[in-house]
């Protein structure tokens, strides 16, 4: 329908149109009713002390009521209300009626306009009222009631100007405060979204760690069992026993993770895994056909919890990748503790049999996230001789908060015999 109207009409309607988001707000009936009653009662009370002003009549009542009831629309049409209340007050003063709370609807209307972002309209309405009062009090008073009225003293104009400035200043302060509150709410909402995203990543990483290694062991042992089922039943039985233990362990750890998520805020009942359980990890790797040699420089016990956990997880994931994606049957893990950092390296001699380093897995991403959460880094890639190497540097300062390395690891901590081998594959592996 707007297309059939002249452009100047559409412009005026847009300028006088509702404020943004105003359609979702209800009319302020209660506050408007209170203001209306206050204006009516207060004006009558003020009139007793101004016998030289014109007596209140039907026109005065109408102007007071109109100015007050316009406030019902102050959220939907703030510009209209700002000018409407100012004009109603100006006509009331032009009629020579007593001064009183007639300015209150103007103040509320202009405040609503400024808060709604219609600052120019609010200032213009206040300026219109003040300029109109100057004309009435110093020039038009000769032709307006009450009879034999004289010019108002200029000191009174200073008071009126002070009220006008106070109205605008209060409106601006309200606008600034409201913007600050809106900005704070937006920041809180953004922070909540970030926390939710981080929590989803932690949950995904934890489940990845819990399941990836166990499923890798199950897959390898299932292949062994199938191959030896007819020729070596005893060895096949051993493979099936390993599968049973790995699957039971994985189910228990997943249950612990889910229980922790359902009972947020409850302290974990088991400690987070660390390098002290590295022998368990090497034993599980050995059951999958991988011989792991571990060398240590310095003392790696007593590490900060976050660094201990991150180092353990990185070794897990690296060994799991070798089991799944390398033809090597041996691997080397080297740990070196410096004054303020832990250096670790995991090497195999290859050749690679699975996805390459650019594969679609999440293990390498998980390694880097764990190290980066503590201010460290992980480098991984093929070696010149055909093998693969993972190098990690984990700072030992400021790494006491286990949750930074993995928010859910504390709940999926220590399990019987081999929960340490919950490694995820790196970018060489397919998504676990």
Short mmCIF file of C-alpha atoms in Angstrom, two decimals:
data_model
loop_
_atom_site.label_atom_id
_atom_site.label_comp_id
_atom_site.label_asym_id
_atom_site.label_seq_id
_atom_site.Cartn_x
_atom_site.Cartn_y
_atom_site.Cartn_z
CA UNK A 1 0.00 0.00 0.00
CA UNK A 2 2.94 2.34 0.66
CA UNK A 3 3.97 2.12 -2.99
CA UNK A 4 0.93 4.16 -4.03
CA UNK A 5 1.77 7.05 -1.70
CA UNK A 6 4.00 10.01 -2.58
CA UNK A 7 7.58 9.76 -1.40
CA UNK A 8 7.21 12.67 1.04
CA UNK A 9 4.24 10.93 2.66
CA UNK A 10 6.19 7.69 3.06
CA UNK A 11 9.10 9.68 4.53
CA UNK A 12 6.86 11.39 7.07
CA UNK A 13 5.18 8.13 8.02
CA UNK A 14 8.58 6.49 8.47
CA UNK A 15 9.81 9.39 10.58
CA UNK A 16 6.72 9.28 12.77
CA UNK A 17 6.53 5.50 12.73
CA UNK A 18 6.99 3.12 15.63
CA UNK A 19 10.29 2.51 17.33
CA UNK A 20 12.23 -0.65 16.56
CA UNK A 21 10.88 -3.63 18.44
CA UNK A 22 7.96 -1.59 19.74
CA UNK A 23 5.32 -4.03 18.46
CA UNK A 24 6.47 -6.60 21.02
CA UNK A 25 5.84 -4.27 23.96
CA UNK A 26 2.56 -3.79 25.77
CA UNK A 27 0.98 -0.44 26.39
CA UNK A 28 2.10 1.02 29.74
CA UNK A 29 -1.35 1.28 31.27
CA UNK A 30 -0.36 1.37 34.92
CA UNK A 31 2.33 4.04 34.72
CA UNK A 32 0.16 6.15 32.41
CA UNK A 33 -2.77 5.92 34.82
CA UNK A 34 -0.57 6.98 37.74
CA UNK A 35 0.81 9.94 35.78
CA UNK A 36 -2.68 10.99 34.70
CA UNK A 37 -3.98 10.96 38.26
CA UNK A 38 -0.91 12.81 39.54
CA UNK A 39 -1.24 15.52 36.85
CA UNK A 40 -4.93 16.02 37.51
CA UNK A 41 -4.63 16.17 41.30
CA UNK A 42 -1.37 18.11 41.29
CA UNK A 43 -2.68 20.76 38.90
CA UNK A 44 -5.71 21.38 41.06
CA UNK A 45 -3.54 21.64 44.13
CA UNK A 46 -1.15 24.06 42.38
CA UNK A 47 -4.07 26.21 41.13
CA UNK A 48 -4.96 27.24 44.67
CA UNK A 49 -1.72 29.13 45.00
CA UNK A 50 -2.06 30.92 41.63
CA UNK A 51 -5.26 32.99 41.80
CA UNK A 52 -3.98 35.33 39.06
CA UNK A 53 -3.99 32.53 36.45
CA UNK A 54 -7.03 31.47 34.42
CA UNK A 55 -9.40 29.09 36.14
CA UNK A 56 -9.37 25.44 35.09
CA UNK A 57 -12.17 24.66 32.65
CA UNK A 58 -13.08 21.95 30.14
CA UNK A 59 -10.34 22.95 27.70
CA UNK A 60 -7.71 22.74 30.43
CA UNK A 61 -9.04 19.35 31.52
CA UNK A 62 -8.92 18.10 27.93
CA UNK A 63 -5.35 19.30 27.38
CA UNK A 64 -4.14 17.76 30.65
CA UNK A 65 -5.89 14.49 29.89
CA UNK A 66 -4.70 14.38 26.27
CA UNK A 67 -1.09 15.03 27.24
CA UNK A 68 -1.20 12.26 29.83
CA UNK A 69 -3.01 9.65 27.74
CA UNK A 70 -0.60 10.12 24.86
CA UNK A 71 1.94 8.36 27.05
CA UNK A 72 0.16 5.07 26.33
CA UNK A 73 1.82 5.17 22.89
CA UNK A 74 5.28 6.26 24.01
CA UNK A 75 6.89 2.89 23.28
CA UNK A 76 5.28 2.44 19.87
CA UNK A 77 5.35 6.03 18.59
CA UNK A 78 7.97 7.90 20.65
CA UNK A 79 8.28 10.82 18.21
CA UNK A 80 4.55 11.43 18.06
CA UNK A 81 4.27 11.28 21.84
CA UNK A 82 7.22 13.64 22.38
CA UNK A 83 5.75 16.31 20.13
CA UNK A 84 2.16 15.62 21.21
CA UNK A 85 2.87 16.10 24.91
CA UNK A 86 4.93 19.22 24.20
CA UNK A 87 2.14 20.77 22.08
CA UNK A 88 -0.51 19.88 24.68
CA UNK A 89 1.57 21.55 27.40
CA UNK A 90 2.24 24.59 25.19
CA UNK A 91 -1.48 25.05 24.46
CA UNK A 92 -2.20 24.67 28.17
CA UNK A 93 0.30 27.42 29.02
CA UNK A 94 -1.02 29.56 26.18
CA UNK A 95 -4.46 29.38 27.78
CA UNK A 96 -3.08 31.07 30.87
CA UNK A 97 -3.85 28.12 33.12
CA UNK A 98 -1.93 27.54 36.37
CA UNK A 99 1.56 26.14 36.33
CA UNK A 100 1.93 22.66 37.81
CA UNK A 101 2.79 19.10 36.83
CA UNK A 102 1.75 19.77 33.24
CA UNK A 103 5.42 19.31 32.29
CA UNK A 104 5.55 15.76 33.68
CA UNK A 105 4.03 14.09 30.55
CA UNK A 106 6.52 16.07 28.42
CA UNK A 107 9.41 14.79 30.53
CA UNK A 108 8.21 11.17 30.35
CA UNK A 109 7.47 11.38 26.62
CA UNK A 110 10.87 12.87 25.80
CA UNK A 111 12.60 10.35 28.04
CA UNK A 112 10.92 7.50 26.17
CA UNK A 113 11.88 9.06 22.83
CA UNK A 114 15.55 9.41 23.80
CA UNK A 115 15.70 5.86 25.17
CA UNK A 116 14.10 4.60 21.95
CA UNK A 117 16.81 6.33 19.90
CA UNK A 118 14.68 9.29 18.78
CA UNK A 119 16.97 11.87 20.32
CA UNK A 120 16.45 14.60 17.71
CA UNK A 121 12.68 14.36 18.13
CA UNK A 122 12.98 14.61 21.92
CA UNK A 123 15.32 17.61 21.80
CA UNK A 124 13.13 19.29 19.20
CA UNK A 125 10.01 18.78 21.31
CA UNK A 126 11.70 20.27 24.39
CA UNK A 127 13.03 23.15 22.31
CA UNK A 128 9.57 23.74 20.84
CA UNK A 129 8.04 23.91 24.31
CA UNK A 130 10.69 26.28 25.62
CA UNK A 131 10.54 28.57 22.55
CA UNK A 132 6.74 28.59 22.68
CA UNK A 133 6.81 29.48 26.34
CA UNK A 134 9.13 32.41 25.57
CA UNK A 135 6.69 33.72 22.96
CA UNK A 136 3.70 33.31 25.24
CA UNK A 137 5.38 34.82 28.31
CA UNK A 138 7.03 37.81 26.57
CA UNK A 139 5.02 38.62 23.48
CA UNK A 140 1.72 36.78 22.96
CA UNK A 141 0.59 37.33 26.56
CA UNK A 142 -1.08 40.57 25.41
CA UNK A 143 -3.67 38.66 23.42
CA UNK A 144 -3.96 35.56 25.58
CA UNK A 145 -5.70 34.94 28.90
CA UNK A 146 -5.66 35.80 31.69
CA UNK A 147 -6.70 39.40 31.20
CA UNK A 148 -4.29 42.16 32.21
CA UNK A 149 -1.48 39.63 32.41
CA UNK A 150 2.05 41.01 32.25
CA UNK A 151 5.31 39.70 30.90
CA UNK A 152 6.93 36.95 32.92
CA UNK A 153 10.19 37.77 34.66
CA UNK A 154 13.31 36.54 32.93
CA UNK A 155 14.34 34.71 36.05
CA UNK A 156 11.37 32.42 35.50
CA UNK A 157 12.68 31.62 32.02
CA UNK A 158 15.92 30.47 33.54
CA UNK A 159 13.96 28.08 35.72
CA UNK A 160 12.05 26.77 32.69
CA UNK A 161 15.30 26.42 30.73
CA UNK A 162 16.81 24.55 33.68
CA UNK A 163 13.90 22.13 33.67
CA UNK A 164 14.29 21.62 29.93
CA UNK A 165 17.99 20.85 30.31
CA UNK A 166 17.24 18.54 33.23
CA UNK A 167 14.69 16.65 31.14
CA UNK A 168 17.14 16.17 28.27
CA UNK A 169 20.01 15.26 30.60
CA UNK A 170 17.94 12.69 32.48
CA UNK A 171 16.78 11.23 29.18
CA UNK A 172 20.34 10.95 27.90
CA UNK A 173 21.48 9.32 31.13
CA UNK A 174 18.64 6.82 30.83
CA UNK A 175 19.60 6.08 27.23
CA UNK A 176 23.26 5.55 28.11
CA UNK A 177 22.34 3.32 31.02
CA UNK A 178 20.00 1.29 28.88
CA UNK A 179 22.65 0.86 26.19
CA UNK A 180 25.14 -0.27 28.81
CA UNK A 181 22.69 -2.84 30.13
CA UNK A 182 21.94 -4.06 26.60
CA UNK A 183 25.66 -4.33 25.87
CA UNK A 184 26.22 -6.24 29.11
CA UNK A 185 23.38 -8.62 28.26
CA UNK A 186 24.82 -9.17 24.78
CA UNK A 187 28.25 -9.88 26.25
CA UNK A 188 26.78 -12.34 28.73
CA UNK A 189 24.86 -14.09 25.97
CA UNK A 190 28.00 -14.27 23.81
CA UNK A 191 29.99 -15.63 26.76
CA UNK A 192 27.33 -18.27 27.37
CA UNK A 193 27.42 -19.27 23.71
CA UNK A 194 31.23 -19.51 23.87
CA UNK A 195 31.03 -21.65 26.99
CA UNK A 196 28.46 -23.89 25.35
CA UNK A 197 30.66 -24.27 22.27
CA UNK A 198 33.70 -25.04 24.41
CA UNK A 199 31.70 -27.55 26.40
CA UNK A 200 30.56 -29.31 23.22
CA UNK A 201 34.17 -29.48 22.04
CA UNK A 202 35.29 -30.89 25.39
CA UNK A 203 32.55 -33.50 25.36
CA UNK A 204 33.38 -34.51 21.79
CA UNK A 205 37.08 -34.73 22.60
CA UNK A 206 36.46 -36.75 25.74
CA UNK A 207 34.22 -39.26 24.00
CA UNK A 208 36.75 -39.44 21.20
CA UNK A 209 39.50 -40.23 23.70
CA UNK A 210 37.39 -42.73 25.58
CA UNK A 211 36.37 -44.72 22.51
CA UNK A 212 39.07 -44.36 19.88
CA UNK A 213 41.78 -46.50 21.44
CA UNK A 214 39.40 -49.17 22.74
CA UNK A 215 37.78 -49.51 19.32
CA UNK A 216 41.20 -49.66 17.69
CA UNK A 217 42.25 -52.49 20.01
CA UNK A 218 38.95 -54.27 19.41
CA UNK A 219 39.37 -53.93 15.65
CA UNK A 220 42.94 -55.30 15.69
CA UNK A 221 42.11 -58.17 18.03
CA UNK A 222 38.98 -59.05 16.07
CA UNK A 223 41.12 -59.39 12.95
CA UNK A 224 43.58 -61.58 14.84
CA UNK A 225 40.78 -63.72 16.22
CA UNK A 226 39.20 -64.25 12.82
CA UNK A 227 42.53 -65.13 11.25
CA UNK A 228 43.44 -67.68 13.96
CA UNK A 229 40.00 -69.04 14.77
CA UNK A 230 40.59 -72.34 12.91
CA UNK A 231 44.37 -72.70 13.11
CA UNK A 232 45.04 -71.48 16.67
CA UNK A 233 41.86 -71.47 18.79
CA UNK A 234 43.78 -70.64 21.97
CA UNK A 235 45.25 -67.48 20.47
CA UNK A 236 41.80 -66.58 19.11
CA UNK A 237 40.43 -67.02 22.65
CA UNK A 238 43.06 -64.59 23.93
CA UNK A 239 42.06 -62.05 21.28
CA UNK A 240 38.39 -62.39 22.22
CA UNK A 241 39.28 -61.93 25.91
CA UNK A 242 41.10 -58.72 25.03
CA UNK A 243 38.07 -57.56 23.04
CA UNK A 244 35.79 -58.25 25.99
CA UNK A 245 37.99 -56.34 28.40
CA UNK A 246 38.43 -53.37 26.05
CA UNK A 247 34.71 -53.11 25.32
CA UNK A 248 33.80 -53.36 29.01
CA UNK A 249 36.30 -50.64 29.85
CA UNK A 250 35.01 -48.36 27.09
CA UNK A 251 31.41 -48.80 28.22
CA UNK A 252 32.35 -48.00 31.81
CA UNK A 253 34.20 -44.85 30.84
CA UNK A 254 31.41 -43.61 28.57
CA UNK A 255 28.98 -44.18 31.43
CA UNK A 256 31.19 -42.10 33.73
CA UNK A 257 31.32 -39.26 31.20
CA UNK A 258 27.54 -39.26 30.80
CA UNK A 259 27.01 -39.40 34.57
CA UNK A 260 29.27 -36.37 34.98
CA UNK A 261 27.34 -34.45 32.34
CA UNK A 262 24.04 -35.26 34.04
CA UNK A 263 25.37 -34.18 37.45
CA UNK A 264 27.19 -30.96 36.68
CA UNK A 265 29.06 -29.39 39.54
CA UNK A 266 29.71 -32.68 41.33
CA UNK A 267 33.37 -33.33 42.00
CA UNK A 268 34.89 -36.26 40.06
CA UNK A 269 35.37 -39.38 42.15
CA UNK A 270 38.50 -40.55 40.32
CA UNK A 271 41.73 -38.70 39.56
CA UNK A 272 42.53 -37.73 36.01
CA UNK A 273 45.00 -40.07 34.26
CA UNK A 274 48.63 -39.06 33.89
CA UNK A 275 52.04 -40.28 32.89
CA UNK A 276 52.14 -42.56 35.95
CA UNK A 277 49.86 -44.86 33.96
CA UNK A 278 52.13 -44.95 30.94
CA UNK A 279 53.01 -48.64 31.62
CA UNK A 280 49.34 -49.55 31.25
CA UNK A 281 49.27 -47.75 27.93
CA UNK A 282 52.34 -49.59 26.65
CA UNK A 283 50.83 -52.92 27.75
CA UNK A 284 47.67 -52.29 25.78
CA UNK A 285 49.71 -51.24 22.77
CA UNK A 286 51.68 -54.48 23.13
CA UNK A 287 48.44 -56.49 23.12
CA UNK A 288 47.67 -54.86 19.78
CA UNK A 289 51.05 -55.95 18.38
CA UNK A 290 53.04 -52.77 18.99
CA UNK A 291 56.23 -52.85 21.05
CA UNK A 292 56.77 -49.49 22.78
CA UNK A 293 60.13 -48.36 24.19
CA UNK A 294 59.96 -45.54 26.73
CA UNK A 295 62.89 -43.30 27.67
CA UNK A 296 62.80 -40.53 30.26
CA UNK A 297 65.08 -37.59 30.99
CA UNK A 298 64.53 -35.94 34.32
CA UNK A 299 61.70 -36.54 36.76
CA UNK A 300 58.27 -36.66 35.14
CA UNK A 301 56.37 -37.48 38.32
CA UNK A 302 54.64 -34.73 40.24
CA UNK A 303 53.76 -32.71 37.15
CA UNK A 304 50.95 -30.15 37.33
CA UNK A 305 47.64 -31.95 36.70
CA UNK A 306 46.90 -30.16 33.43
CA UNK A 307 50.33 -30.87 31.95
CA UNK A 308 50.30 -34.48 33.19
CA UNK A 309 46.92 -35.13 31.62
CA UNK A 310 47.76 -33.43 28.32
CA UNK A 311 51.04 -35.37 27.98
CA UNK A 312 49.27 -38.65 28.67
CA UNK A 313 46.55 -37.93 26.11
CA UNK A 314 49.04 -36.94 23.42
CA UNK A 315 51.02 -40.16 23.90
CA UNK A 316 47.76 -42.13 23.77
CA UNK A 317 46.69 -40.61 20.51
CA UNK A 318 50.12 -40.96 18.93
CA UNK A 319 50.34 -44.68 19.80
CA UNK A 320 46.82 -45.30 18.61
CA UNK A 321 47.71 -43.79 15.23
CA UNK A 322 50.67 -46.14 14.94
CA UNK A 323 48.45 -49.14 15.70
CA UNK A 324 45.84 -48.13 13.17
CA UNK A 325 47.79 -46.45 10.41
CA UNK A 326 51.38 -47.67 10.45
CA UNK A 327 53.01 -50.89 9.40
CA UNK A 328 55.60 -50.43 12.13
CA UNK A 329 55.59 -52.94 14.97
CA UNK A 330 57.67 -50.81 17.29
CA UNK A 331 57.51 -47.25 18.58
CA UNK A 332 59.64 -44.99 20.74
CA UNK A 333 58.36 -42.57 23.39
CA UNK A 334 60.82 -40.05 24.77
CA UNK A 335 60.00 -37.70 27.67
CA UNK A 336 62.29 -34.88 28.78
CA UNK A 337 61.48 -32.48 31.60
CA UNK A 338 63.08 -29.05 31.60
CA UNK A 339 62.75 -26.33 34.22
CA UNK A 340 59.54 -24.90 32.83
CA UNK A 341 58.35 -27.31 30.14
CA UNK A 342 57.87 -30.96 29.29
CA UNK A 343 59.13 -32.16 25.90
CA UNK A 344 57.79 -35.39 24.48
CA UNK A 345 58.31 -37.24 21.22
CA UNK A 346 56.69 -40.35 19.75
CA UNK A 347 58.34 -41.96 16.70
CA UNK A 348 57.64 -44.96 14.52
CA UNK A 349 59.53 -46.30 11.50
CA UNK A 350 56.49 -46.70 9.25
CA UNK A 351 55.46 -47.31 6.59
CA UNK A 352 52.04 -45.68 6.74
CA UNK A 353 49.17 -47.99 5.84
CA UNK A 354 46.14 -45.82 6.62
CA UNK A 355 45.13 -42.26 5.88
CA UNK A 356 47.92 -39.76 5.45
CA UNK A 357 48.55 -36.73 7.58
CA UNK A 358 45.82 -34.89 5.81
CA UNK A 359 43.22 -37.45 6.69
CA UNK A 360 39.84 -36.53 8.11
CA UNK A 361 40.46 -37.57 11.72
CA UNK A 362 40.29 -35.41 14.82
CA UNK A 363 43.22 -36.82 16.79
CA UNK A 364 45.86 -34.34 15.68
CA UNK A 365 43.41 -31.50 16.25
CA UNK A 366 42.78 -32.85 19.75
CA UNK A 367 46.51 -33.01 20.47
CA UNK A 368 47.00 -29.42 19.41
CA UNK A 369 43.98 -28.26 21.41
CA UNK A 370 45.28 -29.91 24.57
CA UNK A 371 48.74 -28.39 24.21
CA UNK A 372 47.42 -24.97 23.15
CA UNK A 373 45.11 -24.85 26.20
CA UNK A 374 48.29 -24.81 28.32
CA UNK A 375 50.26 -22.50 26.07
CA UNK A 376 52.18 -25.29 24.33
CA UNK A 377 52.31 -26.68 20.82
CA UNK A 378 52.30 -29.95 18.90
CA UNK A 379 54.10 -30.71 15.65
CA UNK A 380 53.39 -33.89 13.74
CA UNK A 381 54.41 -35.15 10.33
CA UNK A 382 56.22 -37.80 8.30
CA UNK A 383 59.92 -38.31 8.72
CA UNK A 384 62.42 -38.42 5.89
CA UNK A 385 63.01 -42.16 6.41
CA UNK A 386 59.33 -42.99 5.95
CA UNK A 387 58.23 -43.04 9.57
CA UNK A 388 56.10 -40.57 11.47
CA UNK A 389 56.94 -38.33 14.44
CA UNK A 390 54.87 -36.39 16.96
CA UNK A 391 56.63 -33.69 18.97
CA UNK A 392 54.97 -31.73 21.76
CA UNK A 393 56.02 -28.98 24.14
CA UNK A 394 53.88 -28.50 27.25
CA UNK A 395 54.63 -25.61 29.63
CA UNK A 396 54.60 -26.54 33.30
CA UNK A 397 53.72 -23.09 34.63
CA UNK A 398 50.03 -22.20 34.89
CA UNK A 399 48.98 -25.73 33.91
CA UNK A 400 47.45 -26.76 37.21
CA UNK A 401 43.87 -26.41 36.00
CA UNK A 402 42.95 -29.75 34.58
CA UNK A 403 39.78 -28.42 33.01
CA UNK A 404 41.73 -26.23 30.61
CA UNK A 405 43.31 -29.30 29.08
CA UNK A 406 40.08 -31.24 29.02
CA UNK A 407 36.96 -30.17 30.88
CA UNK A 408 35.54 -33.65 31.19
CA UNK A 409 38.66 -35.73 31.72
CA UNK A 410 38.47 -35.61 35.48
CA UNK A 411 35.23 -37.58 35.45
CA UNK A 412 36.44 -40.19 33.02
CA UNK A 413 39.61 -40.78 34.98
CA UNK A 414 41.18 -43.79 36.48
CA UNK A 415 39.69 -47.20 35.57
CA UNK A 416 40.85 -50.78 36.17
CA UNK A 417 43.59 -52.06 33.84
CA UNK A 418 43.97 -50.02 30.73
CA UNK A 419 41.59 -47.11 30.79
CA UNK A 420 44.73 -45.20 29.93
CA UNK A 421 44.46 -46.32 26.32
CA UNK A 422 41.59 -44.12 25.25
CA UNK A 423 43.54 -42.38 22.57
CA UNK A 424 42.11 -40.67 19.56
CA UNK A 425 43.62 -40.83 16.07
CA UNK A 426 45.34 -37.81 14.61
CA UNK A 427 44.78 -36.28 11.21
CA UNK A 428 46.16 -39.48 9.71
CA UNK A 429 43.16 -41.47 10.94
CA UNK A 430 39.62 -41.61 9.78
CA UNK A 431 37.15 -39.90 12.09
CA UNK A 432 36.62 -42.16 15.09
#
